[in-house]
PDB file of C-alpha atoms in Angstrom:
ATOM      1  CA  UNK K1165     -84.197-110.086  79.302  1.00 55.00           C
ATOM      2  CA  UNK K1166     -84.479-113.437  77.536  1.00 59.00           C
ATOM      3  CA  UNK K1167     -83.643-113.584  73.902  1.00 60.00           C
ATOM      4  CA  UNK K1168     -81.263-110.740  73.726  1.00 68.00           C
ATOM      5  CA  UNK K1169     -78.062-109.177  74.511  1.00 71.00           C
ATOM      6  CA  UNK K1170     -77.708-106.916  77.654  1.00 75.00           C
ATOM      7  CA  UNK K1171     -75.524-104.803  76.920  1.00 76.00           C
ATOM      8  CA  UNK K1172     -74.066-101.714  78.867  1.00 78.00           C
ATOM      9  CA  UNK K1173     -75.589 -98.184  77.706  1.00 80.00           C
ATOM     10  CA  UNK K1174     -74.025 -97.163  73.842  1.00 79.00           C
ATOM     11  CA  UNK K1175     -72.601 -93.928  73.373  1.00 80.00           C
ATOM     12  CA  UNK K1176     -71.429 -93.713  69.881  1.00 82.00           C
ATOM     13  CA  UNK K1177     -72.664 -94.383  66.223  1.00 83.00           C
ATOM     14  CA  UNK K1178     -69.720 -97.427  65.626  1.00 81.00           C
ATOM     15  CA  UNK K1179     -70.937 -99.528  68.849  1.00 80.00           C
ATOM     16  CA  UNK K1180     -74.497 -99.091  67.698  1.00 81.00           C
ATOM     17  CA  UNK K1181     -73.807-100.414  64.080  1.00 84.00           C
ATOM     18  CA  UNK K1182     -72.263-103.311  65.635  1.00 81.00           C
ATOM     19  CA  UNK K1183     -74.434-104.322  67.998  1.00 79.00           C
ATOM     20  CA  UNK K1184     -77.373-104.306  65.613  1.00 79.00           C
ATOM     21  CA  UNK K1185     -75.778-106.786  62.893  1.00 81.00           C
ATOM     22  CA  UNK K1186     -75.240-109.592  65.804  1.00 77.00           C
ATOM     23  CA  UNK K1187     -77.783-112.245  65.205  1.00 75.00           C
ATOM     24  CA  UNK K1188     -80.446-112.499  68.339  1.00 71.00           C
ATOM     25  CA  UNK K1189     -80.132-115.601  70.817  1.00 68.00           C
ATOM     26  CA  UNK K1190     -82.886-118.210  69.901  1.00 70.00           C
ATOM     27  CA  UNK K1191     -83.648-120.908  73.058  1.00 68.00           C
ATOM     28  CA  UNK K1192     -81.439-121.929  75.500  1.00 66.00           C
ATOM     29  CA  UNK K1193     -78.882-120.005  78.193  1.00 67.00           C
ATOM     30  CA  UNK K1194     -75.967-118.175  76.868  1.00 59.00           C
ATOM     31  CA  UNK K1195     -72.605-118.765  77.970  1.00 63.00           C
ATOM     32  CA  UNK K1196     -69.292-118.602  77.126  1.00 59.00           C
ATOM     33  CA  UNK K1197     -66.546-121.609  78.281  1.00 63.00           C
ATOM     34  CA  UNK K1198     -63.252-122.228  77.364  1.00 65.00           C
ATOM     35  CA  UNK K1199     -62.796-126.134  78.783  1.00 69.00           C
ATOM     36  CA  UNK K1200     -59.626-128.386  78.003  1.00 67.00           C
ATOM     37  CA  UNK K1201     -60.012-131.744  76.611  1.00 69.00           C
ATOM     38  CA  UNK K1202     -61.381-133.270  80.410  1.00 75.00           C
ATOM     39  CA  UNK K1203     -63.881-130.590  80.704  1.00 74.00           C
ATOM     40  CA  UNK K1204     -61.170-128.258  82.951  1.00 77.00           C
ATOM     41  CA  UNK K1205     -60.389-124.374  82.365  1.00 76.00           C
ATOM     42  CA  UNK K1206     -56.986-123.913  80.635  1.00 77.00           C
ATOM     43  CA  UNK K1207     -55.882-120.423  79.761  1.00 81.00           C
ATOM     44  CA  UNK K1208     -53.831-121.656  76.988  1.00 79.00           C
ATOM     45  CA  UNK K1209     -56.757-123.191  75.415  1.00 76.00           C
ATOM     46  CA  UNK K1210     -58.512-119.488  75.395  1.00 78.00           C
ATOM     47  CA  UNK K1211     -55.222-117.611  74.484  1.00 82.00           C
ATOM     48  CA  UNK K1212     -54.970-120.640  71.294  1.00 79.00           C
ATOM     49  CA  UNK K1213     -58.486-119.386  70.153  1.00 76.00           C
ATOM     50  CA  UNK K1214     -57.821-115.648  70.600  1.00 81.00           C
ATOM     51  CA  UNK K1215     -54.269-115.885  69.341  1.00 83.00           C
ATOM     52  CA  UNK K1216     -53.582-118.197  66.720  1.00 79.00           C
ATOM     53  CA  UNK K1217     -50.098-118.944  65.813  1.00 82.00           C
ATOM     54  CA  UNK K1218     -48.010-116.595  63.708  1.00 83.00           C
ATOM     55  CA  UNK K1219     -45.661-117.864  60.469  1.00 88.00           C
ATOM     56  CA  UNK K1220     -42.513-120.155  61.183  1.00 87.00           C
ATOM     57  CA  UNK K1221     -39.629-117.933  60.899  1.00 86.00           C
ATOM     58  CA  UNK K1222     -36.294-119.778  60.251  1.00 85.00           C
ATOM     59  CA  UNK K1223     -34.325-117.405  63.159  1.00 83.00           C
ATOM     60  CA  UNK K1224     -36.123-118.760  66.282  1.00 81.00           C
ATOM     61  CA  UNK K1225     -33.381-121.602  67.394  1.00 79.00           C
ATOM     62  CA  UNK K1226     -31.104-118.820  67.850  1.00 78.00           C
ATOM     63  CA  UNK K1227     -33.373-116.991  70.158  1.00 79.00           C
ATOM     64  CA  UNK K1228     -34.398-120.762  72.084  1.00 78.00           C
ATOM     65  CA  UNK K1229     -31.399-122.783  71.655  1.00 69.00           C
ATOM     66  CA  UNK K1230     -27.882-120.704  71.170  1.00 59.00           C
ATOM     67  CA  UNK K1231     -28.363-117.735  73.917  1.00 57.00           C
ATOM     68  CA  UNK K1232     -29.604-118.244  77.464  1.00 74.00           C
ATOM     69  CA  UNK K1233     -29.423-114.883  78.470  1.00 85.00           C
ATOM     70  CA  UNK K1234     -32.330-112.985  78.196  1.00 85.00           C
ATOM     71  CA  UNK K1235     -30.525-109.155  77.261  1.00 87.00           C
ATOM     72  CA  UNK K1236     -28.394-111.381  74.666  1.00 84.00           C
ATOM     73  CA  UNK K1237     -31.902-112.757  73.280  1.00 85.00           C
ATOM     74  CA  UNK K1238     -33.432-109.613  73.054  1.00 88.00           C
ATOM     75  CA  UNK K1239     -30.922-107.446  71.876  1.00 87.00           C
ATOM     76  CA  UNK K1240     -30.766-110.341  68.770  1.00 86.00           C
ATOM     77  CA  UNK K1241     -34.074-110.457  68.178  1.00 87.00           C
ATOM     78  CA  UNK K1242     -34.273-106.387  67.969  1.00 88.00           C
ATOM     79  CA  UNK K1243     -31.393-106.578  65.649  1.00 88.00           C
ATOM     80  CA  UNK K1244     -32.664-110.128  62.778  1.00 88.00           C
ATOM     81  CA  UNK K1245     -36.180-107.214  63.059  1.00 86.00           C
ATOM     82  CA  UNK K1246     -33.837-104.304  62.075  1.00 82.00           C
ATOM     83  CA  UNK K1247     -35.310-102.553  65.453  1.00 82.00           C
ATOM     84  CA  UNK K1248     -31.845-102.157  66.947  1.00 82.00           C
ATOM     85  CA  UNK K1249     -31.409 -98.049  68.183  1.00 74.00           C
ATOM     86  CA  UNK K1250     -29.087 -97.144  65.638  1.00 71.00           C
ATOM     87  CA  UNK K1251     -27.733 -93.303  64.034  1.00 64.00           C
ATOM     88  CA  UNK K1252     -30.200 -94.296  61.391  1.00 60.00           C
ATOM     89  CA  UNK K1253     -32.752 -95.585  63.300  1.00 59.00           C
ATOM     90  CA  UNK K1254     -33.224 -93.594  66.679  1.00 54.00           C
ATOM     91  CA  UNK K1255     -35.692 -95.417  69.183  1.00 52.00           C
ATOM     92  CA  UNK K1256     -37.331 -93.356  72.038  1.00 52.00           C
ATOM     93  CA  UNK K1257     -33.981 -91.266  72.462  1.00 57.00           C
ATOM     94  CA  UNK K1258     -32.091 -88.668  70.934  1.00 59.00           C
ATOM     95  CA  UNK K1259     -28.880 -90.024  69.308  1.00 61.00           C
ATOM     96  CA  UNK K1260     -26.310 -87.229  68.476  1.00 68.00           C
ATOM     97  CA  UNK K1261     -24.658 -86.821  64.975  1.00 73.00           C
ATOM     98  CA  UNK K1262     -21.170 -85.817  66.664  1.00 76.00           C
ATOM     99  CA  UNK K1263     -18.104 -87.940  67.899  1.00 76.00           C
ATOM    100  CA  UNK K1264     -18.361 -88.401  71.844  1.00 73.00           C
ATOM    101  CA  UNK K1265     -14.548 -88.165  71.673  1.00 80.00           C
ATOM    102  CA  UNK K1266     -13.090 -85.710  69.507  1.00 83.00           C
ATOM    103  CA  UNK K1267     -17.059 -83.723  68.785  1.00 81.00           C
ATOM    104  CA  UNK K1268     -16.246 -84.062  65.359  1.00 83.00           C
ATOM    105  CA  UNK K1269     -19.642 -84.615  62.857  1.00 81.00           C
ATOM    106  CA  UNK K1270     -19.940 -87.888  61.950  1.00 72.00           C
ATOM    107  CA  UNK K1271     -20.187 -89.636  58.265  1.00 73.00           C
ATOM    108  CA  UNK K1272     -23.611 -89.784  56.887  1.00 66.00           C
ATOM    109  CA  UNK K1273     -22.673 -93.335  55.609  1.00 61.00           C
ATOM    110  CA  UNK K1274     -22.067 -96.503  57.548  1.00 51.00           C
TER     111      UNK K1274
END
C-alpha cells in the first residue's frame, strides 16, 4: 500500500491512538538503516541511537581499573548502589532474624 504504514492487525484502544498521530509517508520508499561512517552496518552505531549514554558517576575506575575479577566487580557495584542482600535489605531470599550459631534473635540495629 503506498503512502502508508502496514501495520499488523490492532487489538487494543492504546495501539490505535498511536498509530493514528504518526504523520503519513509522502514520496519516496521507506526504510530504516543504521550505517557507520563508510556506509557499513555497526550495531554500536544503532545501540548509540537507542541508548544514549547515562551520567558520569565518579565510582566507575573502581569497577574498570582496581578489580579484575568479575564476582569482586559485581559484588562492589551492588554494594556503592546500596543493592547488597543485607538483614535490612533482603533480595529474592528469605534472610532469618536469628543467630546461625547460638539461635539467639538478633539486634534490630547495625
Amino acid at each position: 500500500m503506498a503512502g502508508a504504514w502496514n501495520w499488523p492487525p490492532i487489538t487494543n484502544m492504546e495501539s490505535i491512538e498511536i498509530t493514528h498521530s504518526l504523520p503519513a509517508i509522502h514520496g519516496g520508499r521507506d526504510g530504516i538503516l543504521w550505517t557507520g561512517p563508510g556506509g557499513s552496518f555497526f550495531s554500536s552505531t544503532a545501540y548509540a541511537v537507542f541508548s544514549p549514554p547515562g551520567p558520569k558517576v565518579g565510582w566507575s575506575l573502581l569497577l574498570v581499573g582496581t578489580f579484575k575479577i568479575p564476582r569482586h566487580r559485581f559484588i562492589l557495584w551492588l554494594a556503592i548502589l546500596g543493592r547488597l542482600s543485607t538483614l535490612d535489605k533482603p533480595w529474592l531470599q528469605h534472610l532469618g532474624t536469628t543467630c546461625v550459631l547460638c539461635q539467639d534473635a538478633l539486634p534490630e540495629t547495625h
